[in-house]
């Protein structure tokens, strides 16, 4: 009976953790983009001197995310159609629908603004909590993206830190502008 050597690692091959549900690169990009978009939109809502109205503000954040998602997907659709020269196919329309992570990344911000509508806290507090949440989520998405592409933990945490830095810059800009 021959001996099986499935457990033996080949020389020069680094073992890599394989995640069972690795998201595609586009989903990771759209998720990070959605978090940055949500942070920028929410930071812009909290203008001094304006009367807080979190319900319409939450709706505008959601509609802007939907419009951005549609614009990104449609731009990819047009680019592919121009490069291949053909009629619209189902796979090309999937490019438009593949931008769903952008909208999904905005939903926590919308939910936090809606809690201000319910009177759980003021809109200014919802804005602050949203900015903090999105900054931490940017770290998570950046780390996840790096891990999914095969980077080790130290490198992945650095990538997450760089993504998180975008959120920190938005928070600092929000504080300085207001």
PDB file of C-alpha atoms in Angstrom:
ATOM      1  CA  UNK A   1       0.000   0.000   0.000  1.00  0.00           C
ATOM      2  CA  UNK A   2       1.579   3.318  -1.046  1.00  0.00           C
ATOM      3  CA  UNK A   3       2.085   5.964   1.581  1.00  0.00           C
ATOM      4  CA  UNK A   4       0.101   9.172   1.141  1.00  0.00           C
ATOM      5  CA  UNK A   5       2.005  12.409   1.618  1.00  0.00           C
ATOM      6  CA  UNK A   6      -0.847  14.929   1.518  1.00  0.00           C
ATOM      7  CA  UNK A   7       0.283  16.412   4.796  1.00  0.00           C
ATOM      8  CA  UNK A   8       3.831  17.097   3.581  1.00  0.00           C
ATOM      9  CA  UNK A   9       4.513  20.692   2.594  1.00  0.00           C
ATOM     10  CA  UNK A  10       6.613  21.372  -0.493  1.00  0.00           C
ATOM     11  CA  UNK A  11       9.803  23.380  -0.045  1.00  0.00           C
ATOM     12  CA  UNK A  12       9.466  27.097  -0.774  1.00  0.00           C
ATOM     13  CA  UNK A  13       5.673  27.087  -0.541  1.00  0.00           C
ATOM     14  CA  UNK A  14       4.279  29.212   2.256  1.00  0.00           C
ATOM     15  CA  UNK A  15       1.122  27.801   3.805  1.00  0.00           C
ATOM     16  CA  UNK A  16      -1.792  30.138   3.249  1.00  0.00           C
ATOM     17  CA  UNK A  17      -5.018  30.367   5.127  1.00  0.00           C
ATOM     18  CA  UNK A  18      -7.865  29.901   2.708  1.00  0.00           C
ATOM     19  CA  UNK A  19     -11.117  31.472   3.704  1.00  0.00           C
ATOM     20  CA  UNK A  20     -14.208  29.537   2.653  1.00  0.00           C
ATOM     21  CA  UNK A  21     -16.077  32.664   1.510  1.00  0.00           C
ATOM     22  CA  UNK A  22     -13.506  35.042   0.101  1.00  0.00           C
ATOM     23  CA  UNK A  23     -15.181  38.126  -1.299  1.00  0.00           C
ATOM     24  CA  UNK A  24     -14.159  39.265  -4.746  1.00  0.00           C
ATOM     25  CA  UNK A  25     -11.886  42.267  -5.033  1.00  0.00           C
ATOM     26  CA  UNK A  26     -14.705  44.447  -6.376  1.00  0.00           C
ATOM     27  CA  UNK A  27     -16.859  43.783  -3.308  1.00  0.00           C
ATOM     28  CA  UNK A  28     -14.037  44.807  -1.011  1.00  0.00           C
ATOM     29  CA  UNK A  29     -13.397  47.960  -3.031  1.00  0.00           C
ATOM     30  CA  UNK A  30     -17.081  48.866  -3.058  1.00  0.00           C
ATOM     31  CA  UNK A  31     -17.387  48.273   0.685  1.00  0.00           C
ATOM     32  CA  UNK A  32     -14.458  50.541   1.517  1.00  0.00           C
ATOM     33  CA  UNK A  33     -15.713  53.148  -0.939  1.00  0.00           C
ATOM     34  CA  UNK A  34     -19.190  52.969   0.610  1.00  0.00           C
ATOM     35  CA  UNK A  35     -17.815  53.529   4.107  1.00  0.00           C
ATOM     36  CA  UNK A  36     -15.780  56.540   2.981  1.00  0.00           C
ATOM     37  CA  UNK A  37     -18.797  57.905   1.101  1.00  0.00           C
ATOM     38  CA  UNK A  38     -21.043  57.428   4.126  1.00  0.00           C
ATOM     39  CA  UNK A  39     -18.540  59.133   6.414  1.00  0.00           C
ATOM     40  CA  UNK A  40     -18.165  62.114   4.105  1.00  0.00           C
ATOM     41  CA  UNK A  41     -21.925  62.464   3.636  1.00  0.00           C
ATOM     42  CA  UNK A  42     -22.706  62.155   7.321  1.00  0.00           C
ATOM     43  CA  UNK A  43     -19.961  64.626   8.243  1.00  0.00           C
ATOM     44  CA  UNK A  44     -21.449  67.118   5.786  1.00  0.00           C
ATOM     45  CA  UNK A  45     -24.900  66.767   7.365  1.00  0.00           C
ATOM     46  CA  UNK A  46     -23.890  68.152  10.705  1.00  0.00           C
ATOM     47  CA  UNK A  47     -23.695  71.795   9.683  1.00  0.00           C
ATOM     48  CA  UNK A  48     -23.642  74.370  12.438  1.00  0.00           C
ATOM     49  CA  UNK A  49     -26.638  76.658  12.524  1.00  0.00           C
ATOM     50  CA  UNK A  50     -28.847  74.278  10.536  1.00  0.00           C
ATOM     51  CA  UNK A  51     -31.896  72.678  12.086  1.00  0.00           C
ATOM     52  CA  UNK A  52     -31.253  68.960  12.524  1.00  0.00           C
ATOM     53  CA  UNK A  53     -33.588  66.778  10.480  1.00  0.00           C
ATOM     54  CA  UNK A  54     -32.211  63.223  10.609  1.00  0.00           C
ATOM     55  CA  UNK A  55     -35.056  61.557   8.662  1.00  0.00           C
ATOM     56  CA  UNK A  56     -34.509  63.366   5.349  1.00  0.00           C
ATOM     57  CA  UNK A  57     -30.768  63.310   6.017  1.00  0.00           C
ATOM     58  CA  UNK A  58     -30.819  59.501   6.279  1.00  0.00           C
ATOM     59  CA  UNK A  59     -32.860  59.319   3.074  1.00  0.00           C
ATOM     60  CA  UNK A  60     -30.348  61.549   1.248  1.00  0.00           C
ATOM     61  CA  UNK A  61     -27.426  59.416   2.412  1.00  0.00           C
ATOM     62  CA  UNK A  62     -29.190  56.286   1.152  1.00  0.00           C
ATOM     63  CA  UNK A  63     -30.214  57.851  -2.163  1.00  0.00           C
ATOM     64  CA  UNK A  64     -26.696  59.162  -2.735  1.00  0.00           C
ATOM     65  CA  UNK A  65     -25.283  55.692  -2.093  1.00  0.00           C
ATOM     66  CA  UNK A  66     -27.789  54.155  -4.514  1.00  0.00           C
ATOM     67  CA  UNK A  67     -26.947  56.771  -7.161  1.00  0.00           C
ATOM     68  CA  UNK A  68     -23.201  56.255  -6.658  1.00  0.00           C
ATOM     69  CA  UNK A  69     -23.626  52.506  -6.861  1.00  0.00           C
ATOM     70  CA  UNK A  70     -25.642  52.748 -10.048  1.00  0.00           C
ATOM     71  CA  UNK A  71     -23.159  55.201 -11.576  1.00  0.00           C
ATOM     72  CA  UNK A  72     -20.173  52.956 -10.788  1.00  0.00           C
ATOM     73  CA  UNK A  73     -21.861  49.854 -12.112  1.00  0.00           C
ATOM     74  CA  UNK A  74     -23.137  51.570 -15.222  1.00  0.00           C
ATOM     75  CA  UNK A  75     -19.711  53.078 -15.946  1.00  0.00           C
ATOM     76  CA  UNK A  76     -18.206  49.587 -15.771  1.00  0.00           C
ATOM     77  CA  UNK A  77     -21.014  48.321 -18.005  1.00  0.00           C
ATOM     78  CA  UNK A  78     -20.335  51.030 -20.605  1.00  0.00           C
ATOM     79  CA  UNK A  79     -16.577  50.444 -20.463  1.00  0.00           C
ATOM     80  CA  UNK A  80     -17.010  46.728 -21.047  1.00  0.00           C
ATOM     81  CA  UNK A  81     -19.514  47.256 -23.849  1.00  0.00           C
ATOM     82  CA  UNK A  82     -17.178  49.721 -25.562  1.00  0.00           C
ATOM     83  CA  UNK A  83     -14.192  47.396 -25.263  1.00  0.00           C
ATOM     84  CA  UNK A  84     -15.998  44.276 -26.489  1.00  0.00           C
ATOM     85  CA  UNK A  85     -18.412  45.904 -28.961  1.00  0.00           C
ATOM     86  CA  UNK A  86     -21.585  44.059 -28.392  1.00  0.00           C
ATOM     87  CA  UNK A  87     -25.111  44.226 -27.144  1.00  0.00           C
ATOM     88  CA  UNK A  88     -26.027  44.280 -23.495  1.00  0.00           C
ATOM     89  CA  UNK A  89     -25.835  40.854 -21.921  1.00  0.00           C
ATOM     90  CA  UNK A  90     -26.910  39.533 -18.561  1.00  0.00           C
ATOM     91  CA  UNK A  91     -23.286  39.329 -17.401  1.00  0.00           C
ATOM     92  CA  UNK A  92     -22.790  43.010 -18.165  1.00  0.00           C
ATOM     93  CA  UNK A  93     -25.882  43.982 -16.215  1.00  0.00           C
ATOM     94  CA  UNK A  94     -24.446  41.993 -13.335  1.00  0.00           C
ATOM     95  CA  UNK A  95     -21.673  44.590 -13.253  1.00  0.00           C
ATOM     96  CA  UNK A  96     -24.271  47.138 -12.207  1.00  0.00           C
ATOM     97  CA  UNK A  97     -25.689  44.852  -9.541  1.00  0.00           C
ATOM     98  CA  UNK A  98     -22.201  43.934  -8.292  1.00  0.00           C
ATOM     99  CA  UNK A  99     -21.956  47.364  -6.655  1.00  0.00           C
ATOM    100  CA  UNK A 100     -24.297  46.297  -3.832  1.00  0.00           C
ATOM    101  CA  UNK A 101     -21.519  46.382  -1.188  1.00  0.00           C
ATOM    102  CA  UNK A 102     -21.329  50.166  -1.627  1.00  0.00           C
ATOM    103  CA  UNK A 103     -24.973  50.478  -0.606  1.00  0.00           C
ATOM    104  CA  UNK A 104     -24.620  47.863   2.134  1.00  0.00           C
ATOM    105  CA  UNK A 105     -21.708  49.773   3.662  1.00  0.00           C
ATOM    106  CA  UNK A 106     -23.885  52.882   3.952  1.00  0.00           C
ATOM    107  CA  UNK A 107     -26.750  51.112   5.754  1.00  0.00           C
ATOM    108  CA  UNK A 108     -25.253  51.338   9.281  1.00  0.00           C
ATOM    109  CA  UNK A 109     -24.941  55.125   8.846  1.00  0.00           C
ATOM    110  CA  UNK A 110     -28.555  55.313   7.688  1.00  0.00           C
ATOM    111  CA  UNK A 111     -29.648  53.175  10.651  1.00  0.00           C
ATOM    112  CA  UNK A 112     -27.796  55.417  13.115  1.00  0.00           C
ATOM    113  CA  UNK A 113     -29.415  58.517  11.639  1.00  0.00           C
ATOM    114  CA  UNK A 114     -32.802  56.825  11.885  1.00  0.00           C
ATOM    115  CA  UNK A 115     -32.219  56.197  15.589  1.00  0.00           C
ATOM    116  CA  UNK A 116     -31.982  59.979  15.924  1.00  0.00           C
ATOM    117  CA  UNK A 117     -35.405  60.196  14.236  1.00  0.00           C
ATOM    118  CA  UNK A 118     -36.709  57.826  16.920  1.00  0.00           C
ATOM    119  CA  UNK A 119     -35.373  60.208  19.546  1.00  0.00           C
ATOM    120  CA  UNK A 120     -32.746  57.866  20.975  1.00  0.00           C
ATOM    121  CA  UNK A 121     -30.143  60.598  20.633  1.00  0.00           C
ATOM    122  CA  UNK A 122     -29.505  63.878  18.870  1.00  0.00           C
ATOM    123  CA  UNK A 123     -28.448  63.936  15.229  1.00  0.00           C
ATOM    124  CA  UNK A 124     -25.059  65.378  16.215  1.00  0.00           C
ATOM    125  CA  UNK A 125     -24.463  62.355  18.441  1.00  0.00           C
ATOM    126  CA  UNK A 126     -25.589  60.014  15.659  1.00  0.00           C
ATOM    127  CA  UNK A 127     -23.109  61.727  13.324  1.00  0.00           C
ATOM    128  CA  UNK A 128     -20.262  61.309  15.826  1.00  0.00           C
ATOM    129  CA  UNK A 129     -21.092  57.650  16.470  1.00  0.00           C
ATOM    130  CA  UNK A 130     -21.399  56.989  12.737  1.00  0.00           C
ATOM    131  CA  UNK A 131     -18.017  58.557  12.016  1.00  0.00           C
ATOM    132  CA  UNK A 132     -16.401  56.492  14.776  1.00  0.00           C
ATOM    133  CA  UNK A 133     -18.145  53.286  13.644  1.00  0.00           C
ATOM    134  CA  UNK A 134     -17.148  53.826  10.007  1.00  0.00           C
ATOM    135  CA  UNK A 135     -13.532  54.511  10.977  1.00  0.00           C
ATOM    136  CA  UNK A 136     -13.339  51.231  12.886  1.00  0.00           C
ATOM    137  CA  UNK A 137     -15.156  49.459  10.020  1.00  0.00           C
ATOM    138  CA  UNK A 138     -12.582  50.848   7.564  1.00  0.00           C
ATOM    139  CA  UNK A 139      -9.878  49.175   9.621  1.00  0.00           C
ATOM    140  CA  UNK A 140     -11.828  45.908   9.482  1.00  0.00           C
ATOM    141  CA  UNK A 141     -12.473  46.068   5.723  1.00  0.00           C
ATOM    142  CA  UNK A 142      -8.857  46.978   4.995  1.00  0.00           C
ATOM    143  CA  UNK A 143      -7.560  44.151   7.145  1.00  0.00           C
ATOM    144  CA  UNK A 144     -10.037  41.705   5.614  1.00  0.00           C
ATOM    145  CA  UNK A 145      -9.086  42.738   2.071  1.00  0.00           C
ATOM    146  CA  UNK A 146      -5.386  42.246   2.791  1.00  0.00           C
ATOM    147  CA  UNK A 147      -5.991  38.875   4.446  1.00  0.00           C
ATOM    148  CA  UNK A 148      -8.164  37.764   1.518  1.00  0.00           C
ATOM    149  CA  UNK A 149      -5.331  38.581  -0.867  1.00  0.00           C
ATOM    150  CA  UNK A 150      -2.912  36.433   1.119  1.00  0.00           C
ATOM    151  CA  UNK A 151      -1.058  38.927   3.295  1.00  0.00           C
ATOM    152  CA  UNK A 152       0.019  38.048   6.822  1.00  0.00           C
ATOM    153  CA  UNK A 153      -1.476  39.608   9.927  1.00  0.00           C
ATOM    154  CA  UNK A 154       1.109  42.395  10.389  1.00  0.00           C
ATOM    155  CA  UNK A 155       0.812  43.497   6.774  1.00  0.00           C
ATOM    156  CA  UNK A 156      -2.976  43.217   6.888  1.00  0.00           C
ATOM    157  CA  UNK A 157      -3.187  45.341  10.022  1.00  0.00           C
ATOM    158  CA  UNK A 158      -1.017  47.996   8.368  1.00  0.00           C
ATOM    159  CA  UNK A 159      -3.369  47.996   5.377  1.00  0.00           C
ATOM    160  CA  UNK A 160      -6.345  48.275   7.721  1.00  0.00           C
ATOM    161  CA  UNK A 161      -4.607  51.118   9.527  1.00  0.00           C
ATOM    162  CA  UNK A 162      -4.136  52.983   6.263  1.00  0.00           C
ATOM    163  CA  UNK A 163      -7.828  52.592   5.459  1.00  0.00           C
ATOM    164  CA  UNK A 164      -8.687  53.679   8.982  1.00  0.00           C
ATOM    165  CA  UNK A 165      -6.564  56.773   8.448  1.00  0.00           C
ATOM    166  CA  UNK A 166      -9.082  57.923   5.824  1.00  0.00           C
ATOM    167  CA  UNK A 167     -11.798  57.861   8.488  1.00  0.00           C
ATOM    168  CA  UNK A 168      -9.563  59.718  10.927  1.00  0.00           C
ATOM    169  CA  UNK A 169      -8.916  62.426   8.312  1.00  0.00           C
ATOM    170  CA  UNK A 170     -12.682  62.811   7.795  1.00  0.00           C
ATOM    171  CA  UNK A 171     -13.199  63.113  11.570  1.00  0.00           C
ATOM    172  CA  UNK A 172     -10.431  65.714  11.870  1.00  0.00           C
ATOM    173  CA  UNK A 173     -11.745  67.663   8.872  1.00  0.00           C
ATOM    174  CA  UNK A 174     -15.238  67.551  10.351  1.00  0.00           C
ATOM    175  CA  UNK A 175     -13.960  68.921  13.662  1.00  0.00           C
ATOM    176  CA  UNK A 176     -11.894  71.675  12.016  1.00  0.00           C
ATOM    177  CA  UNK A 177     -14.578  72.797   9.590  1.00  0.00           C
ATOM    178  CA  UNK A 178     -17.284  73.013  12.217  1.00  0.00           C
TER     179      UNK A 178
END
